[in-house]
Coordinates of C-alpha atoms and ligand atoms in Angstrom, one line a residue:
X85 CA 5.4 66.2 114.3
X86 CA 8.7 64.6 113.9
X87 CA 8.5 63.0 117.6
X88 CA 5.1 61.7 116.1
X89 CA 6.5 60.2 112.7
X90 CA 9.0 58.3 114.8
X91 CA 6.7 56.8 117.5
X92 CA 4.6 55.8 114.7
X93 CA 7.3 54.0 112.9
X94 CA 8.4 52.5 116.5
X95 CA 4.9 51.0 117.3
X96 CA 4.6 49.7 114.2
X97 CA 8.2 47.9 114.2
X98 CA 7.8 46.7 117.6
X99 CA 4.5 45.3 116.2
X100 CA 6.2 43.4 112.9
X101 CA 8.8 42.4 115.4
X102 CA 6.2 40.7 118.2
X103 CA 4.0 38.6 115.6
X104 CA 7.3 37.4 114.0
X105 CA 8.8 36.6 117.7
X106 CA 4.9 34.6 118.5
X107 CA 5.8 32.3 114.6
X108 CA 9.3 31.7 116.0
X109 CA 7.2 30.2 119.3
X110 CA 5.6 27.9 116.8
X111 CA 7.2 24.8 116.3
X112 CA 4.7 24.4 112.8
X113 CA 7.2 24.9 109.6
X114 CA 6.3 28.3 107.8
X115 CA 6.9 28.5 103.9
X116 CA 6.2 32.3 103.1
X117 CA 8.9 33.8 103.8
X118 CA 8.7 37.8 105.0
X119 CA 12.1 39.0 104.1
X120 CA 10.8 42.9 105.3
X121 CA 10.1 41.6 108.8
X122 CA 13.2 39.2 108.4
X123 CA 15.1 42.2 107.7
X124 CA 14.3 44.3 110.5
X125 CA 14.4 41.5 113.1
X126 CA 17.6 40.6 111.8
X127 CA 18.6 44.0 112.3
X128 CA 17.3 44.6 115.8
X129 CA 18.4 41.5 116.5
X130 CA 22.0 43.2 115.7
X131 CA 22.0 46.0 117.2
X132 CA 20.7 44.7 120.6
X133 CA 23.6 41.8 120.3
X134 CA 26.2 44.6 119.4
X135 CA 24.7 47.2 122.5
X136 CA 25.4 43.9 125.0
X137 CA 28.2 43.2 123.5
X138 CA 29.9 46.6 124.6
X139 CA 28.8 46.0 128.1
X140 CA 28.9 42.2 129.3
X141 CA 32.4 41.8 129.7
X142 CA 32.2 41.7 133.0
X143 CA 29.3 39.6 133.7
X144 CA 30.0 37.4 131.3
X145 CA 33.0 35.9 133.5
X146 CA 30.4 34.1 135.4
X147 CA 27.9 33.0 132.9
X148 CA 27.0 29.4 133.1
X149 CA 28.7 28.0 129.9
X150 CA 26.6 25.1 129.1
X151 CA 24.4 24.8 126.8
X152 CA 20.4 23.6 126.8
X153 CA 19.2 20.7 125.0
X154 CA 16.8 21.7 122.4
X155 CA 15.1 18.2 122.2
X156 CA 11.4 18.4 120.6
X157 CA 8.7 16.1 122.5
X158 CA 7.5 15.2 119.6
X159 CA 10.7 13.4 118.2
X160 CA 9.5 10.0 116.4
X161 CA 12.4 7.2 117.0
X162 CA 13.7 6.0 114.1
X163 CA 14.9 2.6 114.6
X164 CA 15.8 1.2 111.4
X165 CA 19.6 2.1 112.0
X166 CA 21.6 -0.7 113.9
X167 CA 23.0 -0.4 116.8
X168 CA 27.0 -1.0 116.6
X169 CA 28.8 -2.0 120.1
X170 CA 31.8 -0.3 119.0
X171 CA 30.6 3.4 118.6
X172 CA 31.2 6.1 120.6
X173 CA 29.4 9.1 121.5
X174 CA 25.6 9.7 121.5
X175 CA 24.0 10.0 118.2
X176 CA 20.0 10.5 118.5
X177 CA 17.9 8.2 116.2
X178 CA 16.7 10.2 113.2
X179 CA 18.9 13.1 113.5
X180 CA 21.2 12.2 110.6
X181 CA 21.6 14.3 107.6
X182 CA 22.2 12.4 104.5
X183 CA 25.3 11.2 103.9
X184 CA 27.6 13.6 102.2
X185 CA 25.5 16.6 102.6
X186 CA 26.7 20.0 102.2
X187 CA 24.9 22.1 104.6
X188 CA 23.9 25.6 104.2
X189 CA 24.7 28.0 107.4
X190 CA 22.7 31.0 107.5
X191 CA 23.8 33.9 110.0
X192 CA 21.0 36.0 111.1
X193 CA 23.2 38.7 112.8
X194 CA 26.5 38.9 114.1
X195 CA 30.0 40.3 113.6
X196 CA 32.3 39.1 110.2
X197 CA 34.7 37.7 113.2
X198 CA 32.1 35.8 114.7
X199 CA 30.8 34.6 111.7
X200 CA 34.1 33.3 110.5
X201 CA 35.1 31.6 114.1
X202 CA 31.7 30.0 113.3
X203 CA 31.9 28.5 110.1
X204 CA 35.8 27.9 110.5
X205 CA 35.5 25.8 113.8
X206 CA 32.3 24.2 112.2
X207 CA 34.7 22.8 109.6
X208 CA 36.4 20.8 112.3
X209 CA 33.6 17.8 112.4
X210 CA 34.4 18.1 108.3
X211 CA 37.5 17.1 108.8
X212 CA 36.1 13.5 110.1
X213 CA 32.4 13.3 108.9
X214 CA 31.4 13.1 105.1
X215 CA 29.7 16.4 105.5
X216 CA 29.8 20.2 104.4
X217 CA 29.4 23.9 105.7
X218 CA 29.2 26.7 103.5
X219 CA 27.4 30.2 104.2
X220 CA 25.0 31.2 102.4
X221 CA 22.6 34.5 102.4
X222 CA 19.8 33.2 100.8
X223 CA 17.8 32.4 104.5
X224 CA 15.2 30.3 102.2
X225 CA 17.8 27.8 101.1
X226 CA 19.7 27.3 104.5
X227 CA 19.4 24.4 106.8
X228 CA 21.2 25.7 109.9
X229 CA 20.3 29.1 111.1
X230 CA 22.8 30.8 113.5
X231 CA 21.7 34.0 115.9
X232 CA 24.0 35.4 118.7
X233 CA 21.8 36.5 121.2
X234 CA 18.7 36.2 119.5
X235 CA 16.3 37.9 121.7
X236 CA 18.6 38.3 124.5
X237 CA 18.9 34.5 124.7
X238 CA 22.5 34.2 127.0
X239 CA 22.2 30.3 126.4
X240 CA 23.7 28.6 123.3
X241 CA 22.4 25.8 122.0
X242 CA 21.4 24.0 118.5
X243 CA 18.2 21.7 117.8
X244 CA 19.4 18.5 117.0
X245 CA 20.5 17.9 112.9
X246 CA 17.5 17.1 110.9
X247 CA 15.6 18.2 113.6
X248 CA 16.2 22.0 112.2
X249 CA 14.9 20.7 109.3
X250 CA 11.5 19.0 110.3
X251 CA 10.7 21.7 112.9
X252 CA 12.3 24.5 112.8
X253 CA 12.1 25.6 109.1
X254 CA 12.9 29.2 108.6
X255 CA 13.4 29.7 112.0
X256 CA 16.8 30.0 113.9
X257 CA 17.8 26.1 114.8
X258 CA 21.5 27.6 116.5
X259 CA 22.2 30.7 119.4
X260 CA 25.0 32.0 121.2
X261 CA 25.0 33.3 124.4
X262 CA 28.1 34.3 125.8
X263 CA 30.5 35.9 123.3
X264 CA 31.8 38.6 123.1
X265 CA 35.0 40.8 121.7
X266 CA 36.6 39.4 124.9
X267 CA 35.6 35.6 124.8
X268 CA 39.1 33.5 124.4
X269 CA 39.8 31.3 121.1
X270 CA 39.6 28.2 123.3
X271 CA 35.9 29.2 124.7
X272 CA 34.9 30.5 120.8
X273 CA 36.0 27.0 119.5
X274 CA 34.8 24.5 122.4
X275 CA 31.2 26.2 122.4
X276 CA 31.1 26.1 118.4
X277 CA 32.5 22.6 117.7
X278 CA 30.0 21.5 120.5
X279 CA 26.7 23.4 118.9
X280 CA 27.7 22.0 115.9
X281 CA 27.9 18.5 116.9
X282 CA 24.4 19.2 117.9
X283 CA 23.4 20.6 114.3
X284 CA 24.9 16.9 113.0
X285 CA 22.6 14.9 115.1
X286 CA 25.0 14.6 118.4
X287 CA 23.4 14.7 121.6
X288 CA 24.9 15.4 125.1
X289 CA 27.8 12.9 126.2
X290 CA 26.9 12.9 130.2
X291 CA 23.4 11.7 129.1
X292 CA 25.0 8.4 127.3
X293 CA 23.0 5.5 128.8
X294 CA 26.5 4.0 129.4
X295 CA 27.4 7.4 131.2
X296 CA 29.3 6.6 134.6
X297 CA 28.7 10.3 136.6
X298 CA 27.2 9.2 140.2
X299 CA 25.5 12.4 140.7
X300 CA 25.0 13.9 144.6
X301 CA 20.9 14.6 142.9
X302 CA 20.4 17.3 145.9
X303 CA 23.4 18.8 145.3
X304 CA 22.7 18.9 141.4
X305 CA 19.3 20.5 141.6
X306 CA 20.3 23.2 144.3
X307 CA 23.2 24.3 141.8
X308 CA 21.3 24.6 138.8
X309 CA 18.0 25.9 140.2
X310 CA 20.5 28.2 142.3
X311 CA 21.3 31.8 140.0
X312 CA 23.0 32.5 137.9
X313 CA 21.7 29.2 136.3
X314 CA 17.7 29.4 137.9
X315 CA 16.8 26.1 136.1
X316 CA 13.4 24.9 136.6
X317 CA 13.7 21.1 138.4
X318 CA 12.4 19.4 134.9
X319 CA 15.5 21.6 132.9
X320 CA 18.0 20.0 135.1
X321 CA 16.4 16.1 135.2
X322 CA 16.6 16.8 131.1
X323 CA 19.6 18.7 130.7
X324 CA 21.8 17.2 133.7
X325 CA 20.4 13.6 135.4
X326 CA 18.2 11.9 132.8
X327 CA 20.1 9.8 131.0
X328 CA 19.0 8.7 127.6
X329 CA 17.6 5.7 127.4
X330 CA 19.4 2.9 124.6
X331 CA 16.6 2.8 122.1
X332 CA 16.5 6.0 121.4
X333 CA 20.2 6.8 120.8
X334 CA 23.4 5.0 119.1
X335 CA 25.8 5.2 121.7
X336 CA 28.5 2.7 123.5
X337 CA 31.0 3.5 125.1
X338 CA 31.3 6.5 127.6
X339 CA 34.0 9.8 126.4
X340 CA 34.2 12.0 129.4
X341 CA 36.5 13.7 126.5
X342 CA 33.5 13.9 124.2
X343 CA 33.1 17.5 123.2
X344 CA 29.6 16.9 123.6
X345 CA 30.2 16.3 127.4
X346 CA 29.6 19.0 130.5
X347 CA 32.3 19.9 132.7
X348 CA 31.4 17.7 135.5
X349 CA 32.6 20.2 139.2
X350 CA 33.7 16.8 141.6
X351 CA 31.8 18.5 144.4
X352 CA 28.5 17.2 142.3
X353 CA 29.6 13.9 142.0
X354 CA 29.3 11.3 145.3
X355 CA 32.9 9.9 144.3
X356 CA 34.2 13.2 143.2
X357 CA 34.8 12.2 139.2
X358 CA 35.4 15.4 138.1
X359 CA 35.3 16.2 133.7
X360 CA 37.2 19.5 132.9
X361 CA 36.1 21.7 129.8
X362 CA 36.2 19.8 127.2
X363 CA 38.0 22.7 124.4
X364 CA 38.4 19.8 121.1
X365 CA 37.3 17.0 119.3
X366 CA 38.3 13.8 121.3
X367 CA 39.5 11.1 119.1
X368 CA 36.2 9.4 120.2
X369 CA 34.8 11.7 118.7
X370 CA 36.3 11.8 115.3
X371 CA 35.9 7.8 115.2
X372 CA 32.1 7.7 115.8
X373 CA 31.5 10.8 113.4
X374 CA 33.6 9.2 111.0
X375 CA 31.7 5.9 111.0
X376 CA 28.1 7.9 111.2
X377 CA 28.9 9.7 108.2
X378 CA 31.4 7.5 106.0
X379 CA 33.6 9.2 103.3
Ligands
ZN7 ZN1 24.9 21.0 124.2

């Protein structure tokens, strides 16, 4: 009878838990918001990110550590903002936040440690741009939603600033991957600082039109389609060889110490121009944020 009760309860959870997962699919913005199933996602969601947790030290070591663009298709290019020769970095058009903004971070699971490396290496971009993070844990009210491991997602990655907005409403907009109890201060604060760029509108450095990387293309695409990566041929010409093209970014000048850039292994390069792991903001990158989003 008991064994009964609790497969009952299961198939009904694992059935809240599958229609939420199909809405998260949807890129249409929800307004009715199901705290109940919010709840219990949130706290599977936990639990499964806090069971890994216990056993991916190991594996982790050799986890690809960089993250997926989450660009939507249906982007519209804003070009009413002028282009200015002496910026750095990539910003994409009709990202921005308003100026001065205080955005709201909500965490959908997670550790209190995790959540405070979070919100305290967020803070670094307020440092330089006219802009805000506080927590909050009112879900409704947020603008940036952060998961680790959402659904067993190992990649990290962030939908592009107002994009989380427009697109993604009530639905996470930010994951990581790869941490864990083990994961080192400087891997914790490159990986934060870069997701967070993304949540301000930055997109990847290495795909500045300006960018100077002579990729070796066959050896790119046998690497990244090659485990433990297994990219699809279209998710490394968006992720690694397409550059962006000028109208639909604010860009100038190329910072292979942008944050926002890959490491770039020389042995994927036809000249051998190698980029290490970028671990901090680059004082590139403090300028163009700075000038984005004036004080
Ligand atoms: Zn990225």
């Amino acid at each position: 009878m008991m064994y009964k009760r609790c497969l009952i309860i299961l198939t009904l959870a694992t059935m809240m838990f599958s229609c939420k997962k199909d809405q998260m699919q949807s890129d249409i913005p929800t307004t009715s918001d199901t705290s109940a199933v919010d709840a219990l996602e949130s706290e599977m969601a936990a639990t499964r990110s806090d069971e890994e947790n216990e056993t991916d030290f190991e594996s982790d070591a050799r986890t690809p550590r960089v993250c997926v663009d989450r660009l939507t298709d249906s982007d519209p290019i804003i070009l009413d903002e002028r282009d200015d020769v002496n910026e750095r970095a990539v910003l994409r058009k009709g990202t921005k936040w308003a100026n001065g903004k205080t955005l709201k971070v909500f965490f959908m699971n997670g550790s209190s440690y995790l959540r405070n490396k979070v919100i305290t290496y967020a803070r670094r971009w307020a440092n330089h741009a006219n802009l805000h993070f506080v927590v909050t844990n009112n879900k409704a009210e947020s603008d940036i939603r952060v998961g680790f491991k959402i659904n067993r997602d190992r990649g990290s990655w962030s939908y592009l600033g107002k994009d989380a907005d427009r697109y993604r409403k009530g639905k996470q907009t930010m994951n990581f991957g790869w941490f864990n109890r083990k994961t080192e201060e400087s891997e914790l604060r490159r990986t934060i600082i870069h997701e967070f760029g993304h949540a301000i509108g930055l997109a990847h450095e290495h795909l500045s039109p300006v960018s100077t990387i002579n990729w070796d293309k066959p050896k790119v695409y046998d690497y990244y389609m090659g485990p433990p990566n297994n990219w699809t041929r279209k998710q490394v010409d968006d992720n690694v060889l397409n550059r962006y093209k000028p109208r639909d970014v604010r860009n100038t000048k190329y910072d292979p110490l942008s944050i926002m850039h890959y490491p770039v292994d020389p042995a994927l390069t036809t000249d051998g121009q190698a980029v290490g792991e970028n671990t901090t903001l680059s004082d590139k990158d403090k300028n163009f944020i700075k000038r984005i989003y004036p004080n």
